[in-house]
Amino acid sequence: MFGAEAGGSRPTAGPPSDEPAPDLIITLRSIVRSAAEQVSGHYAVLAADLPGDGGMYLVTCGLPEEADPHEWCALEGTGNLLDSAEVFRVDDLAQLRARHGLPPLTSALTTLIGAPIRLDEQLYGYLYVANKRCSGTFTSEDEEPVLAMATAAAAAIENARLLSLEHRRQQWLEASLEMTRVLLSDDERSRASGVAVRLLQDVAAADFAALVLVVDNTSTSEGAIAIDAVSGIDAGRLLGASERLQGLSARVAATGERVISPNITEEPGFDPPAGAVKAMSMLGPAMYLPLTAAGEVLGLLIIGWLRGASPDHVAPTEVGLAEMIAGQVALALHQLQAREMVTDDRDRIAHDLDETTVARLVAIDAHLADTVKMISEPGARDRVNAAIDGLHEANQQLRAAITTLQRRRPPDEDRGRGEGAP
């Protein structure tokens, strides 16, 4: 979508996304207005790629309503035509375009001065001022103020980018902490997994998110996975499914290495499990992130966006933040496994004590009770009776300990399969 409102700003292209920060737009408007005033230009336009996934934005000053914003976007290559690394001036824009075989402009743009909006090696866009007042042409004296305004714009955009990145990191960090808290809580396992995956989908703004556990990946079997929790596309049908370990999931489980792709269906070895073909085939950008703890791949997180979504979803910064969450989830799963091992040990100990030790004490108690009847000497009989009483007390303490062990089992007895999207 293109926009060119006088003194306004609109995205010129790109998928629907968050608007750039209002403070940044206000600053850029001030810069564009100042650039036009300092060199006595009728019109000024800043065309730049702004933070917020907004695509190319136009910030304008003095542009007439009938002007076509496409033409300003067409000007973006003018600096390249002139082979200019910094400021460029055009005394006759129509003649320049004709010389390079470009179509004529429909608006009354005649003279032009512009500069790249660049910080270090990063090019954000261009700042243009057009149509010198009093029908004159721009001179070398106009170059310094235009370049200064372009440099100021670059600094403002870079500062906004850093602030946006910090805000994004904070969002992912909060989601990571909340997911870890939920997974390690005393909530039923299925509910906790579902809540965690929905948090992941929300922070990633994804169309699909799943927590997949590797339940059998031995050298003597093909391997299997369980979809422990899923949110988004086809969640209701996939939830709790057990599938063969294959395709990219198998690669991640075997190597412990992530798979990141702007178009996951074209990734070599894509081959999703039969039950997930419908959902996975709808994805474009996607991440397969291993959940590795203590040298073992416990499962993987799958995050995906519908085909046609911006590849920025799998940009290095986003991948790094997603991997932070994967690391936290892996540690939480590892801790849960350790907790379950302790619970299993308690159950085994309680069972052994109940089936063997308690039974043995009861048998000894009964044997001594029969024996005491055969003792005629009062002192000896009293000592045996005291021993029997001690056995009774020990037996009661042991049974109390068994009950305590059994009561410490966490509430998620059956290791549920997770929740889907609401």
Coordinates of C-alpha atoms in Angstrom, one line a residue:
M1 CA 0.0 0.0 0.0
F2 CA 1.3 3.5 -0.9
G3 CA 0.7 6.7 0.9
A4 CA 1.7 10.3 0.3
E5 CA -0.3 12.7 2.4
A6 CA 1.2 16.1 2.9
G7 CA 3.0 16.2 6.2
G8 CA 1.9 12.6 6.7
S9 CA 3.4 9.1 6.7
R10 CA 2.1 5.7 5.4
P11 CA 3.7 2.4 4.7
T12 CA 4.5 1.9 1.0
A13 CA 4.8 -1.9 1.0
G14 CA 5.1 -5.0 3.2
P15 CA 2.7 -7.3 5.0
P16 CA 0.4 -6.0 7.7
S17 CA 2.4 -5.4 10.8
D18 CA 2.9 -3.0 13.8
E19 CA 3.2 0.6 13.0
P20 CA 6.6 2.3 13.6
A21 CA 6.9 4.1 16.9
P22 CA 4.9 7.4 16.9
D23 CA 7.9 9.3 18.4
L24 CA 10.0 8.2 15.5
I25 CA 7.5 9.4 12.9
I26 CA 7.2 12.8 14.7
T27 CA 11.0 13.1 14.7
L28 CA 11.2 12.2 11.0
R29 CA 8.5 14.7 10.1
S30 CA 10.5 17.4 11.8
I31 CA 13.6 16.4 9.9
V32 CA 11.9 16.4 6.5
R33 CA 10.3 19.8 7.2
S34 CA 13.6 21.2 8.3
A35 CA 15.4 19.8 5.2
A36 CA 12.9 21.5 2.9
E37 CA 13.2 24.9 4.8
Q38 CA 17.0 24.9 4.9
V39 CA 17.4 24.5 1.1
S40 CA 14.3 26.4 0.0
G41 CA 12.6 23.3 -1.5
H42 CA 8.9 23.1 -2.3
Y43 CA 8.7 19.4 -1.5
A44 CA 10.6 17.0 0.7
V45 CA 10.2 13.2 1.1
L46 CA 11.9 10.7 3.3
A47 CA 11.6 7.1 2.0
A48 CA 13.1 4.6 4.5
D49 CA 12.7 1.1 5.9
L50 CA 11.6 1.7 9.5
P51 CA 11.6 -0.6 12.5
G52 CA 8.4 -2.5 13.1
D53 CA 8.3 -4.6 10.0
G54 CA 6.5 -1.7 8.3
G55 CA 8.2 -2.0 4.9
M56 CA 9.2 1.2 3.1
Y57 CA 7.6 4.3 4.6
L58 CA 7.2 7.8 3.1
V59 CA 7.3 10.8 5.3
T60 CA 6.4 13.9 3.3
C61 CA 6.3 17.7 3.5
G62 CA 4.5 20.0 1.1
L63 CA 3.6 17.2 -1.3
P64 CA 0.5 18.1 -3.3
E65 CA -2.5 15.8 -3.0
E66 CA -2.4 14.9 -6.8
A67 CA 1.2 13.7 -6.5
D68 CA 1.7 10.0 -7.1
P69 CA 3.6 8.4 -4.3
H70 CA 4.9 5.7 -6.6
E71 CA 7.0 8.4 -8.3
W72 CA 8.8 9.1 -5.0
C73 CA 9.6 5.4 -4.7
A74 CA 10.9 5.4 -8.2
L75 CA 13.3 8.1 -7.2
E76 CA 15.0 5.7 -4.8
G77 CA 17.4 4.6 -7.5
T78 CA 18.4 8.1 -8.6
G79 CA 21.5 8.1 -6.4
N80 CA 22.6 4.9 -8.0
L81 CA 22.1 6.3 -11.5
L82 CA 24.4 9.2 -10.6
D83 CA 26.8 6.8 -8.9
S84 CA 26.7 9.0 -5.8
A85 CA 27.7 7.7 -2.4
E86 CA 26.5 10.8 -0.6
V87 CA 24.6 13.9 -1.8
F88 CA 23.4 14.0 -5.4
R89 CA 21.8 16.9 -7.3
V90 CA 19.7 16.8 -10.5
D91 CA 19.1 20.0 -12.4
D92 CA 16.7 18.4 -14.9
L93 CA 15.0 15.3 -13.5
A94 CA 13.0 14.6 -16.7
Q95 CA 16.2 14.7 -18.8
L96 CA 18.0 12.4 -16.4
R97 CA 15.2 9.8 -16.5
A98 CA 15.0 9.9 -20.3
R99 CA 18.7 9.4 -20.6
H100 CA 18.4 6.2 -18.5
G101 CA 15.3 4.9 -20.3
L102 CA 13.0 5.5 -17.4
P103 CA 9.3 6.5 -17.9
P104 CA 8.6 10.2 -17.4
L105 CA 7.1 11.5 -14.1
T106 CA 3.5 12.6 -14.0
S107 CA 4.0 15.2 -11.3
A108 CA 5.7 18.6 -11.6
L109 CA 9.1 17.4 -10.2
T110 CA 11.9 19.3 -11.9
T111 CA 15.0 19.8 -9.8
L112 CA 16.1 17.5 -7.0
I113 CA 18.7 17.1 -4.3
G114 CA 19.0 14.0 -2.2
A115 CA 21.1 12.0 0.2
P116 CA 21.2 8.4 1.4
I117 CA 20.0 7.8 4.9
R118 CA 23.0 5.7 6.1
L119 CA 24.6 4.9 9.4
D120 CA 28.0 3.1 9.0
E121 CA 27.3 0.5 6.4
Q122 CA 23.6 0.3 6.9
L123 CA 21.4 2.0 4.3
Y124 CA 17.9 2.8 5.5
G125 CA 16.6 4.8 2.5
Y126 CA 16.9 8.3 1.0
L127 CA 15.9 11.9 1.8
Y128 CA 14.8 14.0 -1.2
V129 CA 14.1 17.7 -1.5
A130 CA 12.5 18.8 -4.9
N131 CA 11.8 21.9 -6.8
K132 CA 14.0 24.8 -5.6
R133 CA 11.9 27.9 -5.0
C134 CA 12.1 30.8 -7.4
S135 CA 12.6 28.3 -10.2
G136 CA 16.3 27.9 -9.4
T137 CA 18.5 24.8 -9.1
F138 CA 20.1 23.3 -6.0
T139 CA 23.7 24.2 -5.5
S140 CA 26.7 22.9 -3.6
E141 CA 25.8 25.1 -0.7
D142 CA 22.6 23.0 -0.3
E143 CA 24.4 19.7 0.0
E144 CA 25.7 20.1 3.6
P145 CA 22.3 20.7 5.3
V146 CA 20.6 17.9 3.3
L147 CA 23.4 15.5 4.3
A148 CA 23.1 16.6 7.9
M149 CA 19.4 16.0 7.9
A150 CA 19.8 12.6 6.3
T151 CA 22.4 11.7 9.0
A152 CA 20.0 12.8 11.7
A153 CA 17.3 10.7 10.2
A154 CA 19.6 7.7 10.2
A155 CA 20.5 8.2 13.8
A156 CA 16.8 8.5 14.8
I157 CA 15.9 5.3 12.9
E158 CA 18.8 3.3 14.4
N159 CA 17.9 4.5 17.9
A160 CA 14.3 3.4 17.3
R161 CA 15.5 0.0 15.9
L162 CA 17.6 -0.6 19.1
L163 CA 14.6 0.4 21.3
S164 CA 12.4 -1.9 19.3
L165 CA 14.9 -4.8 19.6
E166 CA 15.2 -4.3 23.3
H167 CA 11.4 -4.3 23.7
R168 CA 11.2 -7.5 21.6
R169 CA 13.8 -9.1 23.8
Q170 CA 11.9 -8.1 26.9
Q171 CA 8.7 -9.7 25.4
W172 CA 10.5 -13.0 24.7
L173 CA 12.2 -13.0 28.1
E174 CA 8.9 -12.5 29.9
A175 CA 7.3 -15.3 27.8
S176 CA 10.3 -17.6 28.6
L177 CA 10.0 -17.0 32.3
E178 CA 6.3 -17.5 32.3
M179 CA 6.5 -20.7 30.3
T180 CA 9.1 -22.1 32.6
R181 CA 7.0 -21.2 35.7
V182 CA 3.9 -22.9 34.2
L183 CA 5.7 -26.0 33.2
L184 CA 7.3 -26.4 36.6
S185 CA 4.1 -25.6 38.5
D186 CA 1.8 -28.2 40.2
D187 CA -0.8 -27.8 37.5
E188 CA -1.8 -30.8 35.6
R189 CA 0.8 -31.5 33.0
S190 CA -1.5 -31.4 30.0
R191 CA -2.8 -28.0 31.0
A192 CA 0.6 -26.6 31.8
S193 CA 2.0 -27.7 28.4
G194 CA -1.0 -26.1 26.6
V195 CA -0.6 -22.8 28.4
A196 CA 3.1 -22.7 27.6
V197 CA 2.6 -23.4 23.9
R198 CA -0.1 -20.7 23.6
L199 CA 2.4 -18.2 25.2
L200 CA 5.0 -19.2 22.6
Q201 CA 2.5 -18.7 19.8
D202 CA 1.5 -15.3 21.1
V203 CA 5.0 -13.9 21.6
A204 CA 6.1 -15.2 18.2
A205 CA 2.9 -13.9 16.5
A206 CA 2.9 -17.3 14.9
D207 CA 0.1 -19.3 13.2
F208 CA 1.3 -22.6 14.5
A209 CA 3.2 -23.7 17.6
A210 CA 3.8 -27.2 19.0
L211 CA 5.7 -28.9 21.8
V212 CA 6.8 -32.3 20.4
L213 CA 8.4 -34.9 22.7
V214 CA 10.6 -37.7 21.5
V215 CA 9.3 -40.8 23.2
D216 CA 11.3 -43.5 21.4
N217 CA 14.5 -42.8 19.5
T218 CA 16.7 -45.8 20.0
S219 CA 18.9 -47.5 17.5
T220 CA 16.7 -50.5 17.4
S221 CA 13.5 -48.7 16.5
E222 CA 12.3 -46.2 14.0
G223 CA 11.5 -43.7 16.7
A224 CA 8.3 -42.0 17.7
I225 CA 7.1 -38.6 18.8
A226 CA 4.1 -37.4 20.8
I227 CA 2.6 -34.0 20.2
D228 CA 2.4 -32.9 23.8
A229 CA 0.8 -29.5 23.1
V230 CA -0.2 -27.6 20.0
S231 CA -1.8 -24.3 19.3
G232 CA -3.0 -22.8 16.0
I233 CA -3.6 -24.6 12.7
D234 CA -5.4 -27.9 13.1
A235 CA -4.7 -28.0 16.8
G236 CA -7.7 -30.0 17.8
R237 CA -6.8 -32.9 15.5
L238 CA -3.1 -32.9 16.3
L239 CA -3.3 -32.7 20.0
G240 CA -2.1 -35.8 21.8
A241 CA -1.2 -37.6 18.5
S242 CA 1.6 -40.1 18.4
E243 CA 3.5 -40.2 15.1
R244 CA 6.5 -41.9 13.6
L245 CA 9.7 -39.9 14.0
Q246 CA 10.6 -38.8 10.5
G247 CA 11.5 -35.9 8.2
L248 CA 12.8 -32.7 9.8
S249 CA 11.8 -33.8 13.2
A250 CA 14.0 -36.9 12.9
R251 CA 16.9 -34.7 11.6
V252 CA 16.6 -32.4 14.6
A253 CA 16.3 -35.3 17.1
A254 CA 19.3 -37.1 15.5
T255 CA 21.7 -34.1 15.2
G256 CA 20.4 -31.7 17.9
E257 CA 20.7 -28.9 15.2
R258 CA 17.9 -26.4 14.5
V259 CA 16.2 -26.1 11.1
I260 CA 15.2 -22.6 10.1
S261 CA 13.6 -21.8 6.7
P262 CA 11.7 -19.0 5.1
N263 CA 9.7 -21.7 3.2
I264 CA 9.7 -24.9 5.3
T265 CA 7.8 -27.0 2.8
E266 CA 10.7 -26.6 0.3
E267 CA 13.3 -27.6 2.9
P268 CA 15.1 -30.9 1.8
G269 CA 13.7 -33.8 3.9
F270 CA 10.5 -31.9 4.9
D271 CA 8.4 -35.0 5.1
P272 CA 6.1 -34.3 8.1
P273 CA 4.3 -37.2 9.9
A274 CA 1.1 -38.4 8.2
G275 CA -1.2 -36.8 10.8
A276 CA 0.5 -33.4 10.5
V277 CA 0.7 -33.1 6.7
K278 CA -2.3 -30.8 6.4
A279 CA -1.2 -28.3 9.0
M280 CA 2.5 -28.3 8.1
S281 CA 1.9 -27.9 4.4
M282 CA 0.2 -24.6 5.0
L283 CA 3.3 -23.1 6.5
G284 CA 5.9 -20.8 4.9
P285 CA 8.5 -19.5 7.4
A286 CA 9.2 -21.9 10.2
M287 CA 11.6 -23.0 13.0
Y288 CA 12.3 -26.5 14.3
L289 CA 14.2 -26.0 17.5
P290 CA 15.7 -28.9 19.5
L291 CA 15.0 -29.2 23.2
T292 CA 18.4 -30.4 24.4
A293 CA 19.4 -31.0 28.1
A294 CA 22.2 -33.0 29.5
G295 CA 23.3 -34.0 26.0
E296 CA 19.9 -35.5 25.1
V297 CA 17.3 -34.2 22.7
L298 CA 14.1 -34.5 24.6
G299 CA 11.9 -33.1 21.9
L300 CA 11.5 -30.0 19.8
L301 CA 9.6 -26.8 19.4
I302 CA 8.0 -26.1 16.1
I303 CA 7.0 -22.5 15.3
G304 CA 5.4 -21.6 11.9
W305 CA 3.7 -18.9 10.0
L306 CA 1.4 -19.3 7.0
R307 CA 2.8 -19.3 3.5
G308 CA 3.4 -15.7 2.4
A309 CA 4.2 -14.4 5.8
S310 CA 7.2 -12.1 6.1
P311 CA 10.6 -13.9 6.2
D312 CA 11.5 -11.5 9.0
H313 CA 9.8 -14.0 11.4
V314 CA 12.9 -16.2 11.0
A315 CA 15.5 -13.4 11.0
P316 CA 18.6 -14.1 13.1
T317 CA 17.4 -11.9 15.9
E318 CA 14.0 -13.7 16.2
V319 CA 15.7 -17.1 15.9
G320 CA 18.0 -16.2 18.8
L321 CA 15.2 -15.2 21.0
A322 CA 13.2 -18.3 20.1
E323 CA 16.2 -20.5 21.0
M324 CA 16.4 -18.8 24.4
I325 CA 12.9 -20.1 25.0
A326 CA 13.8 -23.5 23.7
G327 CA 16.7 -23.7 26.1
Q328 CA 14.4 -22.8 29.1
V329 CA 11.8 -25.3 28.0
A330 CA 14.4 -28.1 27.7
L331 CA 15.7 -27.4 31.2
A332 CA 12.1 -27.4 32.5
L333 CA 11.4 -30.8 30.8
H334 CA 14.7 -32.2 32.2
Q335 CA 13.7 -31.1 35.7
L336 CA 10.3 -32.7 35.2
Q337 CA 11.9 -35.9 34.2
A338 CA 14.1 -35.8 37.3
R339 CA 11.0 -35.1 39.4
E340 CA 9.2 -38.1 37.9
M341 CA 12.2 -40.3 38.6
V342 CA 12.1 -39.3 42.2
T343 CA 8.4 -40.0 42.3
D344 CA 8.9 -43.4 40.7
D345 CA 11.6 -44.2 43.3
R346 CA 9.3 -43.2 46.1
D347 CA 6.5 -45.4 44.7
R348 CA 9.0 -48.3 44.4
I349 CA 10.3 -47.8 47.9
A350 CA 6.8 -47.6 49.3
H351 CA 5.7 -50.7 47.5
D352 CA 8.7 -52.6 48.7
L353 CA 8.2 -51.5 52.2
D354 CA 4.6 -52.4 52.1
E355 CA 5.0 -55.8 50.4
T356 CA 8.1 -57.0 52.1
T357 CA 9.2 -55.1 55.2
V358 CA 5.8 -54.6 56.8
A359 CA 4.8 -58.1 56.0
R360 CA 8.0 -59.4 57.6
L361 CA 7.4 -57.3 60.7
V362 CA 3.8 -58.6 61.0
A363 CA 5.1 -62.2 60.7
I364 CA 7.8 -61.6 63.4
D365 CA 5.1 -60.0 65.6
A366 CA 2.9 -63.1 65.3
H367 CA 5.8 -65.5 65.9
L368 CA 6.8 -63.7 69.1
A369 CA 3.2 -63.6 70.3
D370 CA 3.0 -67.4 70.0
T371 CA 6.4 -67.7 71.6
V372 CA 5.6 -65.6 74.7
K373 CA 2.9 -68.1 75.6
M374 CA 5.6 -70.8 76.0
I375 CA 7.7 -68.6 78.5
S376 CA 7.0 -69.4 82.1
E377 CA 9.5 -67.0 83.7
P378 CA 7.7 -63.7 84.3
G379 CA 10.8 -61.4 83.7
A380 CA 11.6 -63.0 80.3
R381 CA 7.9 -62.9 79.3
D382 CA 7.8 -59.1 80.1
R383 CA 10.9 -58.5 78.0
V384 CA 9.4 -60.3 75.0
N385 CA 6.1 -58.4 75.4
A386 CA 8.1 -55.1 75.4
A387 CA 9.8 -56.2 72.2
I388 CA 6.4 -57.0 70.7
D389 CA 5.2 -53.5 71.7
G390 CA 8.3 -52.0 70.0
L391 CA 7.5 -53.9 66.9
H392 CA 3.9 -52.6 66.9
E393 CA 5.2 -49.0 67.2
A394 CA 7.8 -49.5 64.5
N395 CA 5.2 -51.0 62.2
Q396 CA 2.9 -48.0 62.7
Q397 CA 5.8 -45.5 62.0
L398 CA 6.7 -47.5 58.9
R399 CA 3.1 -47.4 57.6
A400 CA 3.0 -43.6 58.2
A401 CA 6.2 -43.2 56.2
I402 CA 4.7 -45.3 53.3
T403 CA 1.5 -43.1 53.3
T404 CA 3.7 -40.0 53.2
L405 CA 5.7 -41.3 50.2
Q406 CA 2.5 -42.1 48.3
R407 CA 0.9 -38.7 49.0
R408 CA 3.9 -36.8 47.5
R409 CA 3.1 -37.9 43.9
P410 CA 2.3 -34.8 41.8
P411 CA -1.2 -34.4 40.5
D412 CA -0.5 -35.2 36.9
E413 CA -0.4 -39.0 37.3
D414 CA -1.0 -39.9 33.7
R415 CA 1.4 -37.5 31.9
G416 CA -1.3 -36.0 29.7
R417 CA -0.8 -35.0 26.2
G418 CA -1.3 -31.3 26.4
E419 CA -3.9 -28.8 25.4
G420 CA -4.6 -27.2 22.1
A421 CA -5.6 -23.7 21.2
P422 CA -8.8 -22.4 22.8

